[in-house]
Short mmCIF file of N, CA, C and O in Angstrom, two decimals:
data_model
loop_
_atom_site.label_atom_id
_atom_site.label_comp_id
_atom_site.label_asym_id
_atom_site.label_seq_id
_atom_site.Cartn_x
_atom_site.Cartn_y
_atom_site.Cartn_z
N UNK A 833 18.77 -9.28 -35.15
CA UNK A 833 17.91 -8.28 -34.58
C UNK A 833 17.90 -7.07 -35.51
O UNK A 833 18.94 -6.56 -35.89
N UNK A 834 16.75 -6.58 -35.83
CA UNK A 834 16.62 -5.43 -36.71
C UNK A 834 16.97 -4.15 -35.95
O UNK A 834 16.90 -4.08 -34.73
N UNK A 835 17.36 -3.13 -36.70
CA UNK A 835 17.69 -1.84 -36.09
C UNK A 835 16.51 -1.31 -35.29
O UNK A 835 15.38 -1.30 -35.77
N UNK A 836 16.76 -0.87 -34.05
CA UNK A 836 15.70 -0.33 -33.21
C UNK A 836 15.00 -1.39 -32.37
O UNK A 836 14.11 -1.06 -31.60
N UNK A 837 15.39 -2.67 -32.49
CA UNK A 837 14.76 -3.75 -31.74
C UNK A 837 15.46 -4.00 -30.41
O UNK A 837 15.59 -5.12 -29.97
N UNK A 838 15.91 -2.94 -29.76
CA UNK A 838 16.58 -3.07 -28.47
C UNK A 838 15.77 -2.31 -27.43
O UNK A 838 14.85 -1.57 -27.75
N UNK A 839 16.17 -2.47 -26.16
CA UNK A 839 15.51 -1.71 -25.10
C UNK A 839 15.66 -0.23 -25.37
O UNK A 839 14.73 0.56 -25.21
N UNK A 840 16.86 0.18 -25.84
CA UNK A 840 17.08 1.59 -26.16
C UNK A 840 16.17 2.07 -27.27
O UNK A 840 15.66 3.18 -27.23
N UNK A 841 15.96 1.24 -28.27
CA UNK A 841 15.07 1.60 -29.36
C UNK A 841 13.64 1.73 -28.89
O UNK A 841 12.90 2.64 -29.31
N UNK A 842 13.22 0.84 -28.02
CA UNK A 842 11.87 0.90 -27.47
C UNK A 842 11.70 2.16 -26.62
O UNK A 842 10.70 2.87 -26.73
N UNK A 843 12.71 2.47 -25.81
CA UNK A 843 12.66 3.67 -24.99
C UNK A 843 12.55 4.91 -25.86
O UNK A 843 11.73 5.80 -25.61
N UNK A 844 13.36 4.98 -26.91
CA UNK A 844 13.31 6.12 -27.82
C UNK A 844 11.92 6.26 -28.46
O UNK A 844 11.41 7.36 -28.62
N UNK A 845 11.32 5.13 -28.81
CA UNK A 845 9.98 5.18 -29.41
C UNK A 845 8.97 5.78 -28.44
O UNK A 845 8.11 6.58 -28.84
N UNK A 846 9.06 5.43 -27.17
CA UNK A 846 8.16 6.01 -26.17
C UNK A 846 8.41 7.50 -26.01
O UNK A 846 7.48 8.29 -25.89
N UNK A 847 9.67 7.91 -25.98
CA UNK A 847 10.01 9.32 -25.84
C UNK A 847 9.48 10.12 -27.02
O UNK A 847 8.86 11.18 -26.85
N UNK A 848 9.70 9.61 -28.24
CA UNK A 848 9.24 10.30 -29.44
C UNK A 848 7.72 10.43 -29.43
O UNK A 848 7.15 11.43 -29.88
N UNK A 849 7.03 9.44 -28.86
CA UNK A 849 5.56 9.50 -28.84
C UNK A 849 5.02 10.34 -27.68
O UNK A 849 3.82 10.46 -27.52
N UNK A 850 5.92 10.93 -26.86
CA UNK A 850 5.49 11.86 -25.83
C UNK A 850 5.58 11.36 -24.40
O UNK A 850 5.21 12.08 -23.47
N UNK A 851 6.06 10.16 -24.18
CA UNK A 851 6.19 9.64 -22.82
C UNK A 851 7.27 10.41 -22.07
O UNK A 851 8.39 10.55 -22.54
N UNK A 852 6.92 10.92 -20.89
CA UNK A 852 7.88 11.69 -20.10
C UNK A 852 8.78 10.79 -19.25
O UNK A 852 9.90 11.16 -18.91
N UNK A 853 8.27 9.64 -18.86
CA UNK A 853 9.00 8.74 -17.99
C UNK A 853 8.81 7.31 -18.46
O UNK A 853 7.72 6.94 -18.86
N UNK A 854 9.88 6.53 -18.38
CA UNK A 854 9.79 5.12 -18.73
C UNK A 854 10.33 4.31 -17.55
O UNK A 854 11.40 4.60 -17.03
N UNK A 855 9.57 3.30 -17.15
CA UNK A 855 10.01 2.33 -16.16
C UNK A 855 10.10 1.01 -16.90
O UNK A 855 9.13 0.58 -17.51
N UNK A 856 11.28 0.41 -16.88
CA UNK A 856 11.45 -0.83 -17.63
C UNK A 856 12.37 -1.79 -16.87
O UNK A 856 13.12 -1.37 -16.00
N UNK A 857 12.25 -3.05 -17.21
CA UNK A 857 13.11 -4.04 -16.58
C UNK A 857 14.22 -4.42 -17.55
O UNK A 857 14.02 -4.46 -18.76
N UNK A 858 15.38 -4.68 -16.99
CA UNK A 858 16.54 -5.06 -17.79
C UNK A 858 16.59 -6.56 -18.05
O UNK A 858 17.37 -7.01 -18.87
N UNK A 859 15.79 -7.33 -17.31
CA UNK A 859 15.68 -8.77 -17.53
C UNK A 859 14.29 -9.21 -17.11
O UNK A 859 13.54 -8.46 -16.50
N UNK A 860 13.97 -10.43 -17.45
CA UNK A 860 12.66 -11.00 -17.12
C UNK A 860 12.56 -11.17 -15.59
O UNK A 860 13.46 -11.73 -14.97
N UNK A 861 11.45 -10.68 -15.04
CA UNK A 861 11.21 -10.75 -13.60
C UNK A 861 9.93 -11.54 -13.38
O UNK A 861 8.96 -11.34 -14.12
N UNK A 862 9.88 -12.42 -12.37
CA UNK A 862 8.65 -13.17 -12.11
C UNK A 862 7.44 -12.23 -11.98
O UNK A 862 7.52 -11.18 -11.34
N UNK A 863 6.34 -12.62 -12.59
CA UNK A 863 5.15 -11.77 -12.70
C UNK A 863 4.59 -11.32 -11.35
O UNK A 863 4.26 -10.14 -11.18
N UNK A 864 4.46 -12.21 -10.40
CA UNK A 864 3.84 -11.82 -9.13
C UNK A 864 4.74 -10.90 -8.31
O UNK A 864 4.26 -9.98 -7.66
N UNK A 865 6.05 -11.11 -8.38
CA UNK A 865 6.97 -10.19 -7.71
C UNK A 865 6.89 -8.81 -8.36
O UNK A 865 6.95 -7.78 -7.69
N UNK A 866 6.73 -8.79 -9.68
CA UNK A 866 6.55 -7.53 -10.41
C UNK A 866 5.26 -6.83 -9.96
O UNK A 866 5.25 -5.62 -9.74
N UNK A 867 4.19 -7.59 -9.82
CA UNK A 867 2.92 -7.00 -9.34
C UNK A 867 3.11 -6.35 -7.98
O UNK A 867 2.61 -5.24 -7.75
N UNK A 868 3.82 -7.04 -7.08
CA UNK A 868 4.04 -6.49 -5.75
C UNK A 868 4.86 -5.20 -5.83
O UNK A 868 4.51 -4.20 -5.20
N UNK A 869 5.92 -5.21 -6.62
CA UNK A 869 6.75 -4.03 -6.77
C UNK A 869 5.94 -2.87 -7.35
O UNK A 869 6.01 -1.73 -6.86
N UNK A 870 5.14 -3.13 -8.37
CA UNK A 870 4.35 -2.07 -8.99
C UNK A 870 3.26 -1.55 -8.06
O UNK A 870 2.97 -0.35 -8.05
N UNK A 871 2.68 -2.43 -7.26
CA UNK A 871 1.72 -1.97 -6.24
C UNK A 871 2.36 -0.96 -5.31
O UNK A 871 1.79 0.09 -5.01
N UNK A 872 3.57 -1.28 -4.84
CA UNK A 872 4.28 -0.39 -3.92
C UNK A 872 4.70 0.90 -4.63
O UNK A 872 4.63 1.98 -4.06
N UNK A 873 5.16 0.79 -5.87
CA UNK A 873 5.57 1.95 -6.67
C UNK A 873 4.41 2.93 -6.81
O UNK A 873 4.55 4.13 -6.51
N UNK A 874 3.24 2.44 -7.22
CA UNK A 874 2.10 3.34 -7.39
C UNK A 874 1.57 3.86 -6.06
O UNK A 874 1.06 4.99 -6.00
N UNK A 875 1.69 3.09 -5.00
CA UNK A 875 1.33 3.59 -3.67
C UNK A 875 2.15 4.83 -3.35
O UNK A 875 1.62 5.85 -2.91
N UNK A 876 3.46 4.75 -3.59
CA UNK A 876 4.34 5.88 -3.27
C UNK A 876 4.12 7.06 -4.22
O UNK A 876 4.20 8.22 -3.81
N UNK A 877 3.84 6.77 -5.49
CA UNK A 877 3.51 7.86 -6.43
C UNK A 877 2.26 8.59 -5.97
O UNK A 877 2.21 9.82 -5.95
N UNK A 878 1.24 7.83 -5.59
CA UNK A 878 -0.02 8.43 -5.14
C UNK A 878 0.15 9.20 -3.83
O UNK A 878 -0.64 10.10 -3.54
N UNK A 879 1.18 8.85 -3.07
CA UNK A 879 1.47 9.57 -1.81
C UNK A 879 2.24 10.87 -2.07
O UNK A 879 2.53 11.62 -1.15
N UNK A 880 2.62 11.11 -3.34
CA UNK A 880 3.25 12.37 -3.70
C UNK A 880 4.76 12.32 -3.86
O UNK A 880 5.39 13.36 -4.09
N UNK A 881 5.36 11.14 -3.76
CA UNK A 881 6.81 11.06 -3.96
C UNK A 881 7.15 11.24 -5.43
O UNK A 881 6.34 10.96 -6.32
N UNK A 882 8.37 11.67 -5.69
CA UNK A 882 8.87 11.73 -7.05
C UNK A 882 8.98 10.33 -7.62
O UNK A 882 9.05 9.34 -6.88
N UNK A 883 9.02 10.23 -8.91
CA UNK A 883 9.00 8.93 -9.57
C UNK A 883 10.22 8.07 -9.22
O UNK A 883 10.08 6.87 -8.94
N UNK A 884 11.41 8.67 -9.22
CA UNK A 884 12.62 7.91 -8.89
C UNK A 884 12.60 7.46 -7.43
O UNK A 884 12.94 6.31 -7.12
N UNK A 885 12.18 8.36 -6.52
CA UNK A 885 12.10 8.00 -5.11
C UNK A 885 11.04 6.93 -4.88
O UNK A 885 11.24 6.00 -4.08
N UNK A 886 9.93 7.01 -5.58
CA UNK A 886 8.87 5.99 -5.45
C UNK A 886 9.39 4.63 -5.88
O UNK A 886 9.12 3.62 -5.21
N UNK A 887 10.14 4.56 -6.98
CA UNK A 887 10.70 3.28 -7.42
C UNK A 887 11.73 2.77 -6.43
O UNK A 887 11.73 1.59 -6.07
N UNK A 888 12.59 3.65 -5.94
CA UNK A 888 13.61 3.26 -4.98
C UNK A 888 12.98 2.69 -3.71
O UNK A 888 13.40 1.64 -3.19
N UNK A 889 11.95 3.32 -3.21
CA UNK A 889 11.27 2.83 -2.00
C UNK A 889 10.56 1.50 -2.27
O UNK A 889 10.57 0.62 -1.43
N UNK A 890 9.95 1.38 -3.44
CA UNK A 890 9.29 0.12 -3.79
C UNK A 890 10.31 -1.01 -3.84
O UNK A 890 10.07 -2.11 -3.35
N UNK A 891 11.46 -0.75 -4.45
CA UNK A 891 12.51 -1.77 -4.52
C UNK A 891 12.99 -2.15 -3.12
O UNK A 891 13.20 -3.33 -2.84
N UNK A 892 13.15 -1.17 -2.25
CA UNK A 892 13.55 -1.45 -0.87
C UNK A 892 12.50 -2.33 -0.18
O UNK A 892 12.84 -3.30 0.50
N UNK A 893 11.23 -2.02 -0.37
CA UNK A 893 10.17 -2.80 0.25
C UNK A 893 10.15 -4.24 -0.27
O UNK A 893 9.92 -5.17 0.49
N UNK A 894 10.39 -4.42 -1.55
CA UNK A 894 10.42 -5.77 -2.11
C UNK A 894 11.55 -6.58 -1.49
O UNK A 894 11.35 -7.71 -1.07
N UNK A 895 12.72 -5.97 -1.40
CA UNK A 895 13.85 -6.76 -0.89
C UNK A 895 13.81 -6.99 0.62
O UNK A 895 14.47 -7.87 1.13
N UNK A 896 12.99 -6.20 1.34
CA UNK A 896 12.95 -6.36 2.80
C UNK A 896 11.63 -6.94 3.32
O UNK A 896 11.52 -7.18 4.52
N UNK A 897 10.66 -7.18 2.45
CA UNK A 897 9.38 -7.71 2.91
C UNK A 897 9.60 -9.13 3.46
O UNK A 897 10.34 -9.92 2.89
N UNK A 898 8.97 -9.41 4.59
CA UNK A 898 9.13 -10.73 5.19
C UNK A 898 8.04 -11.69 4.71
O UNK A 898 6.98 -11.27 4.25
N UNK A 899 8.34 -12.96 4.85
CA UNK A 899 7.36 -13.99 4.48
C UNK A 899 6.10 -13.82 5.33
O UNK A 899 4.98 -14.02 4.84
N UNK A 900 6.27 -13.44 6.59
CA UNK A 900 5.11 -13.21 7.46
C UNK A 900 4.20 -12.12 6.92
O UNK A 900 2.98 -12.26 6.93
N UNK A 901 4.79 -11.05 6.42
CA UNK A 901 4.00 -9.97 5.83
C UNK A 901 3.34 -10.43 4.54
O UNK A 901 2.17 -10.14 4.30
N UNK A 902 4.07 -11.17 3.71
CA UNK A 902 3.50 -11.66 2.46
C UNK A 902 2.31 -12.59 2.72
O UNK A 902 1.34 -12.57 1.96
N UNK A 903 2.36 -13.36 3.79
CA UNK A 903 1.26 -14.28 4.09
C UNK A 903 -0.04 -13.56 4.43
O UNK A 903 -1.09 -14.17 4.46
N UNK A 904 0.02 -12.26 4.63
CA UNK A 904 -1.17 -11.50 5.02
C UNK A 904 -2.01 -11.01 3.84
O UNK A 904 -3.06 -10.40 4.04
N UNK A 905 -1.55 -11.26 2.61
CA UNK A 905 -2.34 -10.83 1.44
C UNK A 905 -2.41 -11.95 0.42
O UNK A 905 -1.57 -12.84 0.39
N UNK A 906 -3.44 -11.88 -0.42
CA UNK A 906 -3.59 -12.88 -1.48
C UNK A 906 -2.39 -12.89 -2.41
O UNK A 906 -1.85 -13.94 -2.72
N UNK A 907 -1.95 -11.71 -2.83
CA UNK A 907 -0.80 -11.63 -3.73
C UNK A 907 0.45 -12.19 -3.04
O UNK A 907 1.21 -12.94 -3.66
N UNK A 908 0.64 -11.84 -1.80
CA UNK A 908 1.80 -12.35 -1.05
C UNK A 908 1.80 -13.86 -0.96
O UNK A 908 2.84 -14.52 -1.13
N UNK A 909 0.63 -14.44 -0.70
CA UNK A 909 0.55 -15.91 -0.63
C UNK A 909 0.84 -16.54 -1.99
O UNK A 909 1.49 -17.58 -2.08
N UNK A 910 0.38 -15.87 -3.07
CA UNK A 910 0.67 -16.38 -4.42
C UNK A 910 2.17 -16.32 -4.70
O UNK A 910 2.74 -17.22 -5.31
N UNK A 911 2.83 -15.25 -4.26
CA UNK A 911 4.28 -15.13 -4.43
C UNK A 911 4.98 -16.28 -3.72
O UNK A 911 5.84 -16.94 -4.29
N UNK A 912 4.63 -16.50 -2.48
CA UNK A 912 5.26 -17.57 -1.71
C UNK A 912 5.00 -18.94 -2.33
O UNK A 912 5.89 -19.79 -2.37
N UNK A 913 3.80 -19.15 -2.83
CA UNK A 913 3.46 -20.41 -3.49
C UNK A 913 4.31 -20.59 -4.75
O UNK A 913 4.79 -21.70 -5.02
N UNK A 914 4.51 -19.52 -5.49
CA UNK A 914 5.31 -19.57 -6.71
C UNK A 914 6.76 -19.89 -6.41
O UNK A 914 7.46 -20.54 -7.20
N UNK A 915 7.26 -19.45 -5.25
CA UNK A 915 8.67 -19.67 -4.89
C UNK A 915 8.94 -21.10 -4.44
O UNK A 915 10.10 -21.52 -4.42
N UNK A 916 7.91 -21.82 -4.07
CA UNK A 916 8.00 -23.24 -3.65
C UNK A 916 9.11 -23.50 -2.63
O UNK A 916 9.88 -24.43 -2.76
N UNK A 917 9.19 -22.67 -1.63
CA UNK A 917 10.15 -22.86 -0.55
C UNK A 917 9.42 -22.55 0.74
O UNK A 917 8.58 -21.66 0.79
N UNK A 918 9.73 -23.27 1.81
CA UNK A 918 9.07 -23.04 3.09
C UNK A 918 9.84 -22.00 3.89
O UNK A 918 10.84 -22.31 4.53
N UNK A 919 9.40 -20.75 3.83
CA UNK A 919 10.09 -19.65 4.50
C UNK A 919 9.56 -19.45 5.90
O UNK A 919 8.36 -19.58 6.15
N UNK A 920 10.45 -19.11 6.81
CA UNK A 920 10.06 -18.69 8.15
C UNK A 920 9.48 -17.29 8.04
O UNK A 920 9.79 -16.54 7.11
N UNK A 921 8.65 -16.90 9.01
CA UNK A 921 8.00 -15.58 8.97
C UNK A 921 8.99 -14.43 8.83
O UNK A 921 8.71 -13.43 8.17
N UNK A 922 10.17 -14.54 9.45
CA UNK A 922 11.14 -13.42 9.42
C UNK A 922 12.04 -13.43 8.19
O UNK A 922 12.80 -12.49 7.96
N UNK A 923 11.96 -14.47 7.36
CA UNK A 923 12.77 -14.53 6.13
C UNK A 923 12.29 -13.48 5.13
O UNK A 923 11.12 -13.11 5.09
N UNK A 924 13.21 -13.01 4.30
CA UNK A 924 12.92 -12.05 3.23
C UNK A 924 13.07 -12.78 1.88
O UNK A 924 14.14 -12.75 1.28
N UNK A 925 12.02 -13.43 1.42
CA UNK A 925 12.14 -14.29 0.23
C UNK A 925 12.41 -13.56 -1.07
O UNK A 925 12.84 -14.18 -2.05
N UNK A 926 12.20 -12.25 -1.13
CA UNK A 926 12.43 -11.50 -2.36
C UNK A 926 13.68 -10.63 -2.29
O UNK A 926 13.84 -9.69 -3.07
N UNK A 927 14.61 -10.97 -1.39
CA UNK A 927 15.80 -10.15 -1.21
C UNK A 927 16.79 -10.27 -2.36
O UNK A 927 17.61 -9.38 -2.57
N UNK A 928 16.71 -11.34 -3.13
CA UNK A 928 17.62 -11.51 -4.27
C UNK A 928 17.35 -10.42 -5.30
O UNK A 928 16.19 -10.15 -5.63
N UNK A 929 18.40 -9.77 -5.84
CA UNK A 929 18.21 -8.71 -6.82
C UNK A 929 17.41 -9.12 -8.06
O UNK A 929 16.87 -8.26 -8.76
N UNK A 930 17.28 -10.41 -8.32
CA UNK A 930 16.47 -10.87 -9.44
C UNK A 930 15.05 -10.35 -9.36
O UNK A 930 14.40 -10.10 -10.37
N UNK A 931 14.53 -10.14 -8.13
CA UNK A 931 13.15 -9.73 -7.93
C UNK A 931 12.95 -8.22 -7.96
O UNK A 931 11.84 -7.76 -8.17
N UNK A 932 13.98 -7.44 -7.69
CA UNK A 932 13.81 -5.99 -7.59
C UNK A 932 14.85 -5.18 -8.36
O UNK A 932 14.61 -4.02 -8.67
N UNK A 933 15.98 -5.75 -8.70
CA UNK A 933 17.08 -5.01 -9.27
C UNK A 933 16.98 -4.73 -10.75
O UNK A 933 17.75 -3.94 -11.29
N UNK A 934 16.07 -5.37 -11.45
CA UNK A 934 15.96 -5.21 -12.90
C UNK A 934 15.34 -3.89 -13.29
O UNK A 934 15.49 -3.44 -14.43
N UNK A 935 14.64 -3.23 -12.36
CA UNK A 935 13.81 -2.08 -12.71
C UNK A 935 14.61 -0.79 -12.72
O UNK A 935 15.32 -0.46 -11.78
N UNK A 936 14.48 -0.06 -13.83
CA UNK A 936 15.13 1.24 -13.98
C UNK A 936 14.10 2.26 -14.44
O UNK A 936 13.11 1.91 -15.08
N UNK A 937 14.34 3.50 -14.09
CA UNK A 937 13.45 4.59 -14.46
C UNK A 937 14.28 5.62 -15.20
O UNK A 937 15.37 5.98 -14.76
N UNK A 938 13.77 6.07 -16.33
CA UNK A 938 14.44 7.12 -17.10
C UNK A 938 13.46 8.21 -17.45
O UNK A 938 12.27 7.95 -17.63
N UNK A 939 13.95 9.42 -17.53
CA UNK A 939 13.10 10.55 -17.89
C UNK A 939 12.78 11.41 -16.69
O UNK A 939 13.60 11.60 -15.81
N UNK A 940 11.59 11.94 -16.68
CA UNK A 940 11.11 12.85 -15.64
C UNK A 940 11.01 12.12 -14.31
O UNK A 940 10.31 11.11 -14.21
N UNK A 941 11.71 12.64 -13.28
CA UNK A 941 11.69 11.98 -11.98
C UNK A 941 10.79 12.70 -10.97
O UNK A 941 10.68 12.28 -9.84
N UNK A 942 10.14 13.77 -11.40
CA UNK A 942 9.32 14.57 -10.48
C UNK A 942 8.05 13.82 -10.08
O UNK A 942 7.67 12.84 -10.71
N UNK A 943 7.39 14.31 -9.01
CA UNK A 943 6.09 13.72 -8.65
C UNK A 943 5.09 13.87 -9.79
O UNK A 943 5.24 14.76 -10.64
N UNK A 944 4.08 13.04 -9.79
CA UNK A 944 3.02 13.16 -10.79
C UNK A 944 2.25 14.45 -10.55
O UNK A 944 2.07 14.87 -9.41
N UNK A 945 1.78 15.06 -11.63
CA UNK A 945 0.96 16.26 -11.49
C UNK A 945 -0.38 15.86 -10.90
O UNK A 945 -0.92 14.80 -11.19
N UNK A 946 -0.93 16.72 -10.09
CA UNK A 946 -2.23 16.47 -9.46
C UNK A 946 -3.30 17.14 -10.29
O UNK A 946 -3.17 18.31 -10.67
N UNK A 947 -4.37 16.43 -10.56
CA UNK A 947 -5.46 16.98 -11.36
C UNK A 947 -6.48 17.64 -10.42
O UNK A 947 -6.98 17.03 -9.50
N UNK A 948 -6.72 18.94 -10.65
CA UNK A 948 -7.70 19.69 -9.89
C UNK A 948 -8.75 20.23 -10.83
O UNK A 948 -8.43 20.96 -11.78
N UNK A 949 -10.00 19.88 -10.62
CA UNK A 949 -11.11 20.39 -11.40
C UNK A 949 -10.87 20.21 -12.91
O UNK A 949 -11.15 21.08 -13.69
N UNK A 950 -10.26 19.10 -13.26
CA UNK A 950 -10.06 18.78 -14.66
C UNK A 950 -8.83 19.41 -15.29
O UNK A 950 -8.52 19.15 -16.43
N UNK A 951 -8.10 20.26 -14.54
CA UNK A 951 -6.89 20.89 -15.06
C UNK A 951 -5.68 20.27 -14.39
O UNK A 951 -5.70 19.96 -13.21
N UNK A 952 -4.60 20.16 -15.15
CA UNK A 952 -3.36 19.67 -14.58
C UNK A 952 -2.59 20.85 -14.00
O UNK A 952 -2.56 21.91 -14.59
N UNK A 953 -2.00 20.64 -12.84
CA UNK A 953 -1.15 21.69 -12.23
C UNK A 953 0.29 21.25 -12.24
O UNK A 953 0.62 20.15 -12.33
#
């Protein structure tokens, strides 16, 4: 591995280029579970939560979402199909840390700035 070819090197490159916050996974996470987590993360960001709190809540939702709830959306049904297991409605199929525990946030943890009339506040 060449110098700088690590997660830390990638993070530093984003910081040097001006990124205030980095959200990254420490290991490979199934794509559809990642989509669900990111949907929840951005929902909480848009609701005004700080970045760290938004990620924490999204992770909580991933690990506690039931199969019954997942069956109510296209993405949820795709997740269940990908898992190839017959879950009861009350089961939490994404409770294993493999689906939610890889995600870390570094940098600015404050809420996103709100744009008013083209200006950032």
